[in-house]
mmCIF file of C-alpha atoms in Angstrom:
data_model
loop_
_atom_site.group_PDB
_atom_site.id
_atom_site.type_symbol
_atom_site.label_atom_id
_atom_site.label_comp_id
_atom_site.label_asym_id
_atom_site.label_seq_id
_atom_site.Cartn_x
_atom_site.Cartn_y
_atom_site.Cartn_z
ATOM 1 C CA GLN A 91 -243.447 -87.526 -207.498
ATOM 2 C CA VAL A 92 -240.120 -87.857 -205.677
ATOM 3 C CA GLU A 93 -237.974 -90.425 -206.886
ATOM 4 C CA LEU A 94 -234.462 -91.977 -205.975
ATOM 5 C CA VAL A 95 -233.481 -94.618 -208.447
ATOM 6 C CA GLU A 96 -230.520 -96.721 -207.630
ATOM 7 C CA SER A 97 -228.897 -98.689 -210.080
ATOM 8 C CA GLY A 98 -225.155 -100.436 -210.794
ATOM 9 C CA GLY A 99 -225.635 -103.201 -208.622
ATOM 10 C CA GLY A 100 -224.806 -106.866 -209.598
ATOM 11 C CA LEU A 101 -222.263 -109.637 -209.077
ATOM 12 C CA VAL A 102 -219.017 -109.174 -208.587
ATOM 13 C CA GLN A 103 -216.305 -111.260 -207.412
ATOM 14 C CA PRO A 104 -214.293 -110.701 -204.193
ATOM 15 C CA GLY A 105 -211.587 -107.798 -204.737
ATOM 16 C CA GLY A 106 -213.786 -106.338 -207.837
ATOM 17 C CA SER A 107 -215.484 -103.014 -208.087
ATOM 18 C CA LEU A 108 -218.655 -101.536 -208.710
ATOM 19 C CA ARG A 109 -220.112 -98.176 -208.812
ATOM 20 C CA LEU A 110 -223.605 -97.439 -207.872
ATOM 21 C CA THR A 111 -225.899 -94.424 -209.373
ATOM 22 C CA CYS A 112 -228.440 -92.933 -207.774
ATOM 23 C CA ALA A 113 -230.532 -90.661 -210.013
ATOM 24 C CA ALA A 114 -233.008 -88.301 -208.024
ATOM 25 C CA SER A 115 -235.976 -86.371 -209.217
ATOM 26 C CA GLY A 116 -238.782 -84.370 -208.003
ATOM 27 C CA PHE A 117 -237.154 -82.261 -205.589
ATOM 28 C CA ARG A 118 -234.445 -79.723 -205.090
ATOM 29 C CA PHE A 119 -231.389 -82.352 -205.090
ATOM 30 C CA SER A 120 -228.628 -79.642 -204.207
ATOM 31 C CA SER A 121 -230.554 -78.811 -200.699
ATOM 32 C CA TYR A 122 -230.418 -82.393 -199.388
ATOM 33 C CA ALA A 123 -227.450 -84.473 -197.939
ATOM 34 C CA MET A 124 -227.324 -87.756 -199.718
ATOM 35 C CA THR A 125 -226.610 -90.737 -197.806
ATOM 36 C CA TRP A 126 -225.956 -94.680 -199.086
ATOM 37 C CA TYR A 127 -227.308 -97.312 -196.819
ATOM 38 C CA ARG A 128 -227.380 -101.024 -197.067
ATOM 39 C CA GLN A 129 -229.469 -104.195 -195.708
ATOM 40 C CA ALA A 130 -228.103 -107.400 -195.502
ATOM 41 C CA PRO A 131 -230.399 -110.297 -195.027
ATOM 42 C CA GLY A 132 -231.474 -110.868 -191.242
ATOM 43 C CA LYS A 133 -229.858 -107.556 -190.124
ATOM 44 C CA GLU A 134 -230.775 -103.873 -189.618
ATOM 45 C CA ARG A 135 -230.162 -101.225 -192.256
ATOM 46 C CA GLU A 136 -227.042 -99.381 -191.679
ATOM 47 C CA LEU A 137 -225.367 -96.264 -192.972
ATOM 48 C CA VAL A 138 -222.262 -96.828 -195.443
ATOM 49 C CA ALA A 139 -221.419 -93.382 -196.336
ATOM 50 C CA THR A 140 -223.139 -89.562 -196.271
ATOM 51 C CA ILE A 141 -222.416 -86.582 -198.336
ATOM 52 C CA THR A 142 -223.278 -83.006 -197.179
ATOM 53 C CA SER A 143 -225.439 -80.951 -199.258
ATOM 54 C CA THR A 144 -222.978 -78.430 -200.173
ATOM 55 C CA SER A 145 -220.935 -81.041 -201.921
ATOM 56 C CA GLY A 146 -218.470 -80.867 -198.886
ATOM 57 C CA SER A 147 -217.401 -83.330 -196.312
ATOM 58 C CA ALA A 148 -217.873 -87.202 -196.621
ATOM 59 C CA ASN A 149 -218.015 -89.676 -193.829
ATOM 60 C CA TYR A 150 -218.259 -93.649 -194.111
ATOM 61 C CA ALA A 151 -218.690 -96.280 -192.064
ATOM 62 C CA GLU A 152 -215.550 -98.061 -190.509
ATOM 63 C CA SER A 153 -216.058 -101.485 -192.698
ATOM 64 C CA VAL A 154 -215.703 -99.171 -195.902
ATOM 65 C CA LYS A 155 -213.243 -96.507 -194.958
ATOM 66 C CA GLY A 156 -210.531 -96.675 -197.848
ATOM 67 C CA ARG A 157 -212.709 -98.856 -200.061
ATOM 68 C CA PHE A 158 -215.778 -96.729 -200.871
ATOM 69 C CA THR A 159 -216.046 -93.241 -202.129
ATOM 70 C CA ILE A 160 -219.428 -91.315 -202.374
ATOM 71 C CA SER A 161 -219.566 -88.251 -204.525
ATOM 72 C CA ARG A 162 -222.284 -86.229 -206.238
ATOM 73 C CA ASP A 163 -223.122 -84.084 -209.256
ATOM 74 C CA ASN A 164 -225.556 -81.556 -208.457
ATOM 75 C CA ALA A 165 -226.149 -80.411 -211.925
ATOM 76 C CA LYS A 166 -226.822 -83.829 -212.819
ATOM 77 C CA ASN A 167 -228.843 -84.601 -209.626
ATOM 78 C CA THR A 168 -227.159 -87.591 -208.943
ATOM 79 C CA VAL A 169 -225.239 -89.489 -206.285
ATOM 80 C CA TYR A 170 -222.501 -92.352 -206.682
ATOM 81 C CA LEU A 171 -220.967 -94.689 -204.713
ATOM 82 C CA GLN A 172 -217.485 -96.004 -205.968
ATOM 83 C CA MET A 173 -216.850 -99.743 -204.523
ATOM 84 C CA THR A 174 -213.530 -101.143 -204.663
ATOM 85 C CA SER A 175 -211.991 -104.017 -202.949
ATOM 86 C CA LEU A 176 -215.405 -105.425 -202.229
ATOM 87 C CA LYS A 177 -215.603 -108.530 -199.842
ATOM 88 C CA PRO A 178 -218.215 -110.781 -199.371
ATOM 89 C CA GLU A 179 -219.524 -109.103 -196.394
ATOM 90 C CA ASP A 180 -220.537 -105.784 -198.738
ATOM 91 C CA THR A 181 -223.320 -108.309 -200.010
ATOM 92 C CA ALA A 182 -226.602 -106.096 -199.463
ATOM 93 C CA VAL A 183 -229.569 -104.282 -200.595
ATOM 94 C CA TYR A 184 -228.032 -100.728 -201.208
ATOM 95 C CA TYR A 185 -230.200 -97.488 -200.651
ATOM 96 C CA CYS A 186 -230.126 -94.267 -201.490
ATOM 97 C CA TYR A 187 -231.339 -91.638 -198.950
ATOM 98 C CA ALA A 188 -231.924 -88.188 -199.329
ATOM 99 C CA LEU A 189 -232.095 -86.035 -196.274
ATOM 100 C CA SER A 190 -232.999 -82.139 -195.388
ATOM 101 C CA SER A 191 -233.927 -80.249 -192.406
ATOM 102 C CA GLN A 192 -237.727 -81.126 -193.350
ATOM 103 C CA TYR A 193 -237.858 -84.348 -195.388
ATOM 104 C CA ARG A 194 -236.971 -87.667 -195.752
ATOM 105 C CA TYR A 195 -236.786 -89.951 -198.838
ATOM 106 C CA TRP A 196 -235.660 -93.415 -199.719
ATOM 107 C CA GLY A 197 -234.875 -95.252 -203.119
ATOM 108 C CA GLN A 198 -235.843 -98.704 -203.889
ATOM 109 C CA GLY A 199 -232.314 -100.425 -203.480
ATOM 110 C CA THR A 200 -230.167 -102.156 -205.450
ATOM 111 C CA GLN A 201 -228.463 -105.565 -204.855
ATOM 112 C CA VAL A 202 -225.017 -105.997 -204.696
ATOM 113 C CA THR A 203 -223.682 -109.416 -204.423
ATOM 114 C CA VAL A 204 -220.194 -110.328 -203.711
ATOM 115 C CA SER A 205 -219.245 -113.763 -204.423
ATOM 116 C CA SER A 206 -217.075 -116.047 -206.627
#
């Protein structure tokens, strides 16, 4: 019943922009901190950005600071990742992740490829 569905990935040139969307359903979205992770081929999944359940502070990996922005719309049960100035090293599958004090949920991921 719980679903996190990512969308917005695709192929983009270096320096370009994409906005990822994670649509949540089946749980009380506003009670969960939301996080974007990514996993590149042959590497472990890494945290990209997180935002608190209260729509408060956001935190980012050093590699994306100043380029990516995480936001959420609790009325729409949706979290976003606005990505700008994309680099080839941003190429990965991006995953949406929901965290409460009790439960954790993962989306299926959306592919982002940064290449000419």
